[in-house]
Coordinates of C-alpha atoms in Angstrom, one line a residue:
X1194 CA 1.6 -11.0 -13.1
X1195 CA 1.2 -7.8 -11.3
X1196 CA 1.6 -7.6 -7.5
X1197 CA 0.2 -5.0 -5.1
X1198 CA 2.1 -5.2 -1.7
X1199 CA 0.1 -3.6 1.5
X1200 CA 2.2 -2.5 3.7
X1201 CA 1.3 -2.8 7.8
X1202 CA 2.3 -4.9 11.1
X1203 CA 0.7 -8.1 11.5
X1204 CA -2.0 -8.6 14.5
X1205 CA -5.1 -7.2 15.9
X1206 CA -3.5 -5.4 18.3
X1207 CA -2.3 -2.9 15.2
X1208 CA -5.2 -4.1 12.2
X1209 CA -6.7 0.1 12.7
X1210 CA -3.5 1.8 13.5
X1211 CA -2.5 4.8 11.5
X1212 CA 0.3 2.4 9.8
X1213 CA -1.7 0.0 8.2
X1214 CA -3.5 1.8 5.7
X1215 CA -1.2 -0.7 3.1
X1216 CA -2.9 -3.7 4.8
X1217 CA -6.2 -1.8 4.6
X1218 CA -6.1 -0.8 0.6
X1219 CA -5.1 -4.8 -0.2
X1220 CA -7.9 -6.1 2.3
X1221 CA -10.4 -3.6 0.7
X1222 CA -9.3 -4.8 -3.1
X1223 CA -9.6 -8.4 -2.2
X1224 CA -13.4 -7.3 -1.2
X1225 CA -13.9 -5.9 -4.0
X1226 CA -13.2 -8.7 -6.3
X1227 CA -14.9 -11.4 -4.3
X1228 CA -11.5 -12.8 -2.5
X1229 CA -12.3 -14.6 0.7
X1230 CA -9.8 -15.2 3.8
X1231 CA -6.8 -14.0 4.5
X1232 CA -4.8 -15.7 1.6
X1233 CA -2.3 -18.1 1.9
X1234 CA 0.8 -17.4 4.4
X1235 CA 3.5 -18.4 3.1
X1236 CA 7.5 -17.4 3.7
X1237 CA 6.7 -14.3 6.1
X1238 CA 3.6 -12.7 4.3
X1239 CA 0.2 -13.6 2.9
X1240 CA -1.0 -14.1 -0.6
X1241 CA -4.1 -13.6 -2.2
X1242 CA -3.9 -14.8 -6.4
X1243 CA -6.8 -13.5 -8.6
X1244 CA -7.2 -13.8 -12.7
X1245 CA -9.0 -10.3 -13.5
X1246 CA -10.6 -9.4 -16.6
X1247 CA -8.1 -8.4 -19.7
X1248 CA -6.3 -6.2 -19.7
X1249 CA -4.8 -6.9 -16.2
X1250 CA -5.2 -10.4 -15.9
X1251 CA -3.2 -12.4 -13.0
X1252 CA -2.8 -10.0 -9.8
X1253 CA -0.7 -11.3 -6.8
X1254 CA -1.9 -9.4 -3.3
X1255 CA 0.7 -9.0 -0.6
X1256 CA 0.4 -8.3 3.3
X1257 CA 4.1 -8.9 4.8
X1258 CA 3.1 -10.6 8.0
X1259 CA 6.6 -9.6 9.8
X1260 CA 6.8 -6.4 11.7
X1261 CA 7.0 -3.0 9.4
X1262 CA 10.8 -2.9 9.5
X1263 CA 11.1 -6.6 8.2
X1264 CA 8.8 -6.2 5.0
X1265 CA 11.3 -6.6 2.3
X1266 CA 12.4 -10.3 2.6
X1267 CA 8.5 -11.2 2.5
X1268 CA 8.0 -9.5 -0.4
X1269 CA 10.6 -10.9 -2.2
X1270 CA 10.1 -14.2 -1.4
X1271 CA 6.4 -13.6 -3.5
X1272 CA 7.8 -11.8 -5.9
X1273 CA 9.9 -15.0 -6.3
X1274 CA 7.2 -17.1 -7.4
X1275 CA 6.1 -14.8 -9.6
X1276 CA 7.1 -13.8 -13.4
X1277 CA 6.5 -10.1 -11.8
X1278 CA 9.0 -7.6 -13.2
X1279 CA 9.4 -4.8 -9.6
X1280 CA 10.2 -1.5 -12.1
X1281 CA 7.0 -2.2 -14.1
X1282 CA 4.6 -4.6 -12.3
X1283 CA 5.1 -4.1 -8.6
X1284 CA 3.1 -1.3 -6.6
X1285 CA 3.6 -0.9 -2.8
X1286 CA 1.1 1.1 -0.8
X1287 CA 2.3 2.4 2.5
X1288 CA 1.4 5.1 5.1
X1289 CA 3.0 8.9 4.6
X1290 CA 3.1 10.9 8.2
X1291 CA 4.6 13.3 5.7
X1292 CA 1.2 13.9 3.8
X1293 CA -2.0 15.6 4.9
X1294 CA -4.8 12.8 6.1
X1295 CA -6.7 12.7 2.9
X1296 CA -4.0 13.1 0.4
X1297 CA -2.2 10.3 -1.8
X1298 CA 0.7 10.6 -3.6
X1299 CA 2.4 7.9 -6.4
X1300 CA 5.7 7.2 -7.7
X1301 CA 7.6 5.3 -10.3
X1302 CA 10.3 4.7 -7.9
X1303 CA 12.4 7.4 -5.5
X1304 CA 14.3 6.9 -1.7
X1305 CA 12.2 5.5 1.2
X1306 CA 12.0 9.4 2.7
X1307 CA 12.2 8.2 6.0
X1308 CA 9.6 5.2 5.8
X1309 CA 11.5 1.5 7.5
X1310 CA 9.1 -0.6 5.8
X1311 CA 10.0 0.9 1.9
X1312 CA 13.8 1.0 3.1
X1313 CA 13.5 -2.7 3.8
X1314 CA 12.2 -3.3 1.0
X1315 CA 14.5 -1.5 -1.1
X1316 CA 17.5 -3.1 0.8
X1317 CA 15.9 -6.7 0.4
X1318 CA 14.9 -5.8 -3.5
X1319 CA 18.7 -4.4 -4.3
X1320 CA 16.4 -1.5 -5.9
X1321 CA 14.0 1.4 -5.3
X1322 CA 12.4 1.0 -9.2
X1323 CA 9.3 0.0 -8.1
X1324 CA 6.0 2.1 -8.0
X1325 CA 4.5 3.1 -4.4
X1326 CA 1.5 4.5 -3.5
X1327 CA 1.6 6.5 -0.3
X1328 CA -1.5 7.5 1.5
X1329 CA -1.7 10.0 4.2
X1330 CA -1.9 9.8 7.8
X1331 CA -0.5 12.9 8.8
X1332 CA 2.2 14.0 11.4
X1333 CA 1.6 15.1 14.9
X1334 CA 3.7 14.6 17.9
X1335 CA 6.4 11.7 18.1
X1336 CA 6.1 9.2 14.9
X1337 CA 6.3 6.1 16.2
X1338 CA 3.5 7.0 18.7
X1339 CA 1.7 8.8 15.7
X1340 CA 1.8 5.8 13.4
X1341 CA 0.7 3.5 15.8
X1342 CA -2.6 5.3 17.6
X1343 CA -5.3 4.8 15.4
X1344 CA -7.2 7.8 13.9
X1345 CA -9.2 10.1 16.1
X1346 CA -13.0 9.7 15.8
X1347 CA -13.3 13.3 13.5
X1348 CA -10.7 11.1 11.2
X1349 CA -12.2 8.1 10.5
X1350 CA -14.6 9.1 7.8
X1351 CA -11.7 10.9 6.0
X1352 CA -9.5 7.7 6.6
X1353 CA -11.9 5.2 5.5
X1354 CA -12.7 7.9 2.5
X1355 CA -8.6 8.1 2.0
X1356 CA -8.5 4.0 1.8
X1357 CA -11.3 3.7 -0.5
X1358 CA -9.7 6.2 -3.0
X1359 CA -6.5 4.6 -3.1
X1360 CA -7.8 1.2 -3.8
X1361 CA -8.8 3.4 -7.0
X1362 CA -6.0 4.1 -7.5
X1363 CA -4.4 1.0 -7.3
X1364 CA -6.7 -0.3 -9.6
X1365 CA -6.6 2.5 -12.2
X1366 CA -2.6 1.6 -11.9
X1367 CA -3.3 -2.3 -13.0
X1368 CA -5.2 -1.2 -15.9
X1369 CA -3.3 2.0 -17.2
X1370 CA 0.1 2.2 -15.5
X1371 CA 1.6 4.4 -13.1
X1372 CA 1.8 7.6 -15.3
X1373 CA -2.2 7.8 -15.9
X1374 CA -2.3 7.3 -12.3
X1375 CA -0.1 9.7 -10.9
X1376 CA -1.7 12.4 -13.5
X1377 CA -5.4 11.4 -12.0
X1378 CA -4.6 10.9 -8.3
X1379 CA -1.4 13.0 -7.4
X1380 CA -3.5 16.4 -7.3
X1381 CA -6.1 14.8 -4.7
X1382 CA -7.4 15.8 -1.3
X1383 CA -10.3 14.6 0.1
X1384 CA -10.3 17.1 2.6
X1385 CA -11.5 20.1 0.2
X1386 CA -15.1 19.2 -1.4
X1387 CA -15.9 18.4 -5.3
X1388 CA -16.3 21.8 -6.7

C-alpha cells in the first residue's frame, strides 16, 4: 500500500490558511478519484482507503487531525495498519515558507529544515527516509503569523494553481516513483508562463 499524508491543523477556523496546503493536495486527490467524506478518523488522523488501477493499486490518504506540531504519532499509527514501507511507499506533502508561492520541490528523504510538523514526524517515525513534497507558500513577515493568514486575494489563483499541480505530482509519484517525479516537477514555477 502506498500512503500520501497531508499535512495541516484540523478545523475550519485554519481549512484556507497558508499551512494547509497538505490537507488541500489529499482533499483535492480524494476528489479526483470519486472519494466521498472526510474518511474515517481514527487514532488522531483521518483515513481515506482507495484500490486504484494497476500499477498503484491500494493508496491510504492521511490528514493528521492533531495540531501541526503533533502529526507524527497520527501518522504512525496509519502507517501501522498498513503493509506500507516509509523509505519507498510513504510521501508527505507539507507547506514550505522557504519556497516562492508557486514552486514545489520533492525529496527522497532529508532534515525537517525548520518545518514542526515533518520534525514530528521524523521523531515519531525514528527516521527521515520518507519522500515529501513541499509546496510553496512563501515567507513574509513573522512565520507563524505568515503560515497561518490565508493567501491574499492576488494569491489565490496561483495557490489553487500550486495545489492542483502538486496533486500531479503526487500522483505521477504513485505511478513512477519519486525520482521521475523530482526530475518532472522540481524545476517548476507557476509563476513564470509556459513558453
Amino acid at each position: 500500500m502506498k500512503v500520501i499524508c497531508g499535512l495541516g491543523n484540523p478545523g475550519d477556523r485554519y481549512r484556507t490558511t497558508r499551512h494547509n496546503v497538505g490537507f488541500r493536495v489529499v482533499d483535492l486527490l480524494a476528489d479526483r478519484w470519486g472519494l466521498t467524506g472526510a474518511g474515517r478518523v481514527k487514532e488522531g488522523s483521518a483515513r481515506l482507503e482507495v484500490q486504484l488501477p494497476e500499477p498503484i493499486g491500494a493508496v491510504m490518504l492521511v490528514k493528521p487531525m492533531r495540531f501541526m506540531n503533533q502529526s507524527g504519532s497520527a501518522l504512525r499509527a496509519a502507517l501501522r495498519q498498513t503493509d506500507a514501507d516509509p523509505a519507498t511507499d510513504l510521501l508527505v506533502v507539507t507547506d514550505d515558507v522557504d519556497l516562492e508561492l508557486g514552486r514545489l520541490r520533492l525529496r527522497r528523504s532529508g532534515s525537517a529544515g525548520g518545518h514542526n510538523g515533518l520534525r514530528d514526524i521524523i521523531a515519531a517515525l525514528g527516521t527521515d527516509e520518507f519522500s515529501r513534497l513541499r509546496v510553496g507558500i512563501g515567507r513574509n513577515g513573522e512565520t507563524v503569523d505568515h503560515v497561518l493568514a490565508t493567501f491574499k486575494p492576488g494569491e489565490r489563483t496561483l495557490a489553487t494553481d500550486a495545489v492542483a499541480v502538486a496533486a500531479d505530482a503526487a500522483e505521477r509519484w504513485l505511478r513512477e516513483g519519486i525520482e521521475a517525479t523530482m526530475n518532472e516537477f522540481n524545476g517548476i514555477d507557476l509563476r513564470v508562463p509556459p513558453a
